[in-house]
PDB file of C-alpha atoms and ligand atoms in Angstrom:
ATOM      1  CA  UNK A   1      -8.491   7.625  -2.015  1.00 98.00           C
ATOM      2  CA  UNK A   2      -4.916   6.918  -3.129  1.00 98.00           C
ATOM      3  CA  UNK A   3      -3.604   9.280  -5.805  1.00 98.00           C
ATOM      4  CA  UNK A   4      -3.128   7.134  -8.952  1.00 97.00           C
ATOM      5  CA  UNK A   5      -0.590   9.719 -10.164  1.00 97.00           C
ATOM      6  CA  UNK A   6       1.595   9.288  -7.069  1.00 98.00           C
ATOM      7  CA  UNK A   7       4.697   8.493  -9.122  1.00 97.00           C
ATOM      8  CA  UNK A   8       4.474  11.972 -10.652  1.00 97.00           C
ATOM      9  CA  UNK A   9       3.160  13.829  -7.619  1.00 98.00           C
ATOM     10  CA  UNK A  10       5.399  12.327  -4.929  1.00 98.00           C
ATOM     11  CA  UNK A  11       9.063  11.582  -4.468  1.00 98.00           C
ATOM     12  CA  UNK A  12      10.534   8.180  -3.738  1.00 98.00           C
ATOM     13  CA  UNK A  13      12.183   8.559  -0.347  1.00 98.00           C
ATOM     14  CA  UNK A  14      13.464   5.044   0.271  1.00 98.00           C
ATOM     15  CA  UNK A  15      12.538   1.394   0.601  1.00 98.00           C
ATOM     16  CA  UNK A  16      10.943  -0.722   3.294  1.00 97.00           C
ATOM     17  CA  UNK A  17      10.455  -4.486   3.237  1.00 96.00           C
ATOM     18  CA  UNK A  18      11.739  -4.524  -0.337  1.00 96.00           C
ATOM     19  CA  UNK A  19       9.212  -2.030  -1.747  1.00 98.00           C
ATOM     20  CA  UNK A  20       9.554   1.649  -2.633  1.00 98.00           C
ATOM     21  CA  UNK A  21       8.256   4.299  -0.243  1.00 98.00           C
ATOM     22  CA  UNK A  22       6.810   7.509  -1.706  1.00 98.00           C
ATOM     23  CA  UNK A  23       6.823  10.440   0.707  1.00 98.00           C
ATOM     24  CA  UNK A  24       6.136  12.480   2.615  1.00 98.00           C
ATOM     25  CA  UNK A  25       7.069  10.248   5.551  1.00 98.00           C
ATOM     26  CA  UNK A  26       6.964  11.532   9.127  1.00 98.00           C
ATOM     27  CA  UNK A  27       6.246   8.709  11.582  1.00 96.00           C
ATOM     28  CA  UNK A  28       4.206   7.896  13.507  1.00 97.00           C
ATOM     29  CA  UNK A  29       1.610  10.081  11.712  1.00 97.00           C
ATOM     30  CA  UNK A  30       2.784   9.754   8.098  1.00 98.00           C
ATOM     31  CA  UNK A  31       4.069   6.648   6.335  1.00 98.00           C
ATOM     32  CA  UNK A  32       3.507   7.603   2.690  1.00 98.00           C
ATOM     33  CA  UNK A  33       2.628   5.261  -0.173  1.00 98.00           C
ATOM     34  CA  UNK A  34       4.299   1.833  -0.216  1.00 98.00           C
ATOM     35  CA  UNK A  35       4.959  -0.080  -3.437  1.00 98.00           C
ATOM     36  CA  UNK A  36       4.864   0.884  -7.099  1.00 98.00           C
ATOM     37  CA  UNK A  37       3.162  -1.761  -9.270  1.00 98.00           C
ATOM     38  CA  UNK A  38       0.924  -2.496  -6.279  1.00 98.00           C
ATOM     39  CA  UNK A  39       0.745   0.661  -4.172  1.00 98.00           C
ATOM     40  CA  UNK A  40      -0.867   1.066  -0.751  1.00 99.00           C
ATOM     41  CA  UNK A  41      -1.406   4.495   0.779  1.00 99.00           C
ATOM     42  CA  UNK A  42      -0.433   3.704   4.365  1.00 98.00           C
ATOM     43  CA  UNK A  43      -2.001   6.960   5.550  1.00 98.00           C
ATOM     44  CA  UNK A  44      -5.423   5.831   4.247  1.00 98.00           C
ATOM     45  CA  UNK A  45      -5.221   2.071   5.067  1.00 98.00           C
ATOM     46  CA  UNK A  46      -7.170   1.269   8.241  1.00 98.00           C
ATOM     47  CA  UNK A  47      -6.192  -2.414   8.380  1.00 98.00           C
ATOM     48  CA  UNK A  48      -9.461  -3.786   7.003  1.00 98.00           C
ATOM     49  CA  UNK A  49      -7.590  -6.894   5.823  1.00 98.00           C
ATOM     50  CA  UNK A  50      -9.721  -7.701   2.757  1.00 98.00           C
ATOM     51  CA  UNK A  51      -6.698  -7.318   0.485  1.00 98.00           C
ATOM     52  CA  UNK A  52      -4.727  -9.930   2.468  1.00 98.00           C
ATOM     53  CA  UNK A  53      -7.686 -12.311   2.508  1.00 98.00           C
ATOM     54  CA  UNK A  54      -8.599 -11.982  -1.157  1.00 98.00           C
ATOM     55  CA  UNK A  55      -5.314 -11.640  -3.047  1.00 98.00           C
ATOM     56  CA  UNK A  56      -4.928 -14.965  -4.905  1.00 98.00           C
ATOM     57  CA  UNK A  57      -1.117 -14.802  -4.860  1.00 98.00           C
ATOM     58  CA  UNK A  58      -0.527 -13.389  -1.352  1.00 98.00           C
ATOM     59  CA  UNK A  59       1.073 -10.116  -2.327  1.00 98.00           C
ATOM     60  CA  UNK A  60       0.348  -8.454   1.042  1.00 98.00           C
ATOM     61  CA  UNK A  61       1.810  -8.932   4.503  1.00 98.00           C
ATOM     62  CA  UNK A  62       1.046  -7.060   7.734  1.00 98.00           C
ATOM     63  CA  UNK A  63       3.614  -4.603   9.010  1.00 98.00           C
ATOM     64  CA  UNK A  64       3.525  -2.592  12.242  1.00 98.00           C
ATOM     65  CA  UNK A  65       2.894   1.154  12.266  1.00 98.00           C
ATOM     66  CA  UNK A  66       2.463   1.865  15.985  1.00 98.00           C
ATOM     67  CA  UNK A  67       0.857   5.201  16.755  1.00 98.00           C
ATOM     68  CA  UNK A  68      -0.550   5.837  13.278  1.00 98.00           C
ATOM     69  CA  UNK A  69      -3.932   7.598  13.561  1.00 97.00           C
ATOM     70  CA  UNK A  70      -5.805   5.158  11.243  1.00 98.00           C
ATOM     71  CA  UNK A  71      -4.367   1.793  12.396  1.00 98.00           C
ATOM     72  CA  UNK A  72      -1.271   0.295  13.983  1.00 98.00           C
ATOM     73  CA  UNK A  73      -0.816  -2.320  11.257  1.00 98.00           C
ATOM     74  CA  UNK A  74      -0.785  -1.851   7.480  1.00 98.00           C
ATOM     75  CA  UNK A  75      -0.915  -4.038   4.366  1.00 99.00           C
ATOM     76  CA  UNK A  76       2.557  -3.995   2.821  1.00 98.00           C
ATOM     77  CA  UNK A  77       2.662  -5.090  -0.872  1.00 98.00           C
ATOM     78  CA  UNK A  78       5.749  -7.146  -0.041  1.00 98.00           C
ATOM     79  CA  UNK A  79       5.382  -9.502  -3.005  1.00 98.00           C
ATOM     80  CA  UNK A  80       4.147  -6.971  -5.569  1.00 98.00           C
ATOM     81  CA  UNK A  81       6.322  -8.667  -8.203  1.00 97.00           C
ATOM     82  CA  UNK A  82       3.936 -11.669  -8.032  1.00 98.00           C
ATOM     83  CA  UNK A  83       0.816  -9.596  -8.796  1.00 98.00           C
ATOM     84  CA  UNK A  84      -1.322 -10.937 -11.656  1.00 98.00           C
ATOM     85  CA  UNK A  85      -3.374  -7.729 -12.045  1.00 98.00           C
ATOM     86  CA  UNK A  86      -6.693  -9.298 -11.070  1.00 98.00           C
ATOM     87  CA  UNK A  87      -7.727  -5.998  -9.411  1.00 98.00           C
ATOM     88  CA  UNK A  88      -9.518  -7.757  -6.564  1.00 98.00           C
ATOM     89  CA  UNK A  89      -7.653  -5.800  -3.882  1.00 98.00           C
ATOM     90  CA  UNK A  90      -8.533  -2.500  -5.543  1.00 98.00           C
ATOM     91  CA  UNK A  91     -12.203  -3.498  -5.560  1.00 98.00           C
ATOM     92  CA  UNK A  92     -12.424  -4.801  -1.988  1.00 98.00           C
ATOM     93  CA  UNK A  93     -10.531  -2.113  -0.077  1.00 98.00           C
ATOM     94  CA  UNK A  94     -13.264  -0.093   1.676  1.00 98.00           C
ATOM     95  CA  UNK A  95     -11.216   3.114   1.699  1.00 98.00           C
ATOM     96  CA  UNK A  96      -9.611   2.892  -1.771  1.00 98.00           C
ATOM     97  CA  UNK A  97      -6.116   2.767  -0.354  1.00 99.00           C
ATOM     98  CA  UNK A  98      -4.739   0.548  -3.152  1.00 99.00           C
ATOM     99  CA  UNK A  99      -3.668   1.351  -6.711  1.00 98.00           C
ATOM    100  CA  UNK A 100      -2.608  -1.394  -9.135  1.00 98.00           C
ATOM    101  CA  UNK A 101      -0.989  -0.300 -12.367  1.00 95.00           C
ATOM    102  CA  UNK A 102      -0.987  -3.141 -14.907  1.00 89.00           C
ATOM    103  CA  UNK A 103       2.121  -2.418 -16.875  1.00 69.00           C
TER     104      UNK A 103
HETATM  105 FE1  SF4 B 201      -3.257  -9.454  -5.539  1.00 89.55          FE
HETATM  106 FE2  SF4 B 201      -4.906  -9.125  -7.607  1.00 89.55          FE
HETATM  107 FE3  SF4 B 201      -4.312  -7.062  -6.006  1.00 89.55          FE
HETATM  108 FE4  SF4 B 201      -2.457  -8.036  -7.651  1.00 89.55          FE
HETATM  109  S1  SF4 B 201      -4.375  -7.024  -8.261  1.00 89.55           S
HETATM  110  S2  SF4 B 201      -2.157  -7.497  -5.494  1.00 89.55           S
HETATM  111  S3  SF4 B 201      -2.924 -10.239  -7.642  1.00 89.55           S
HETATM  112  S4  SF4 B 201      -5.445  -8.918  -5.420  1.00 89.55           S
HETATM  113 FE1  F3S B 202      -5.760  -1.597   4.256  1.00 89.55          FE
HETATM  114 FE2  F3S B 202      -7.597  -1.587   2.398  1.00 89.55          FE
HETATM  115 FE3  F3S B 202      -6.079  -3.703   2.728  1.00 89.55          FE
HETATM  116  S1  F3S B 202      -7.791  -0.744   4.443  1.00 89.55           S
HETATM  117  S2  F3S B 202      -5.606  -3.718   4.887  1.00 89.55           S
HETATM  118  S3  F3S B 202      -5.383  -1.678   2.099  1.00 89.55           S
HETATM  119  S4  F3S B 202      -8.253  -3.709   2.251  1.00 89.55           S
END
């Protein structure tokens, strides 16, 4: 599962698609955690898609991660600023790849 303490335990190494990326990043095998308020561990996500289907405000968009061992697309929390903290995505992800931190 995603580490809910990632902001303490990891370093922000950049941004992609407008969201923070928390390392380590070493593509194609490692993409780190993407997002902060809504965070997706790209190295755990296996492209189930439930988060995209269920999010009431369409926070997530697919991005390509060719060659990643779990899946070659991932759910990017592109519109994390629109999140209403309903926690649906956290509940439906089968591999607990998502952390939402109501602030
Ligand atoms: Fe969308 Fe709710 Fe998840 Fe926020 S907590 S990203 S609104 S499903
Ligand atoms: Fe990935 Fe979980 Fe969404 S596996 S696509 S973060 S439901």
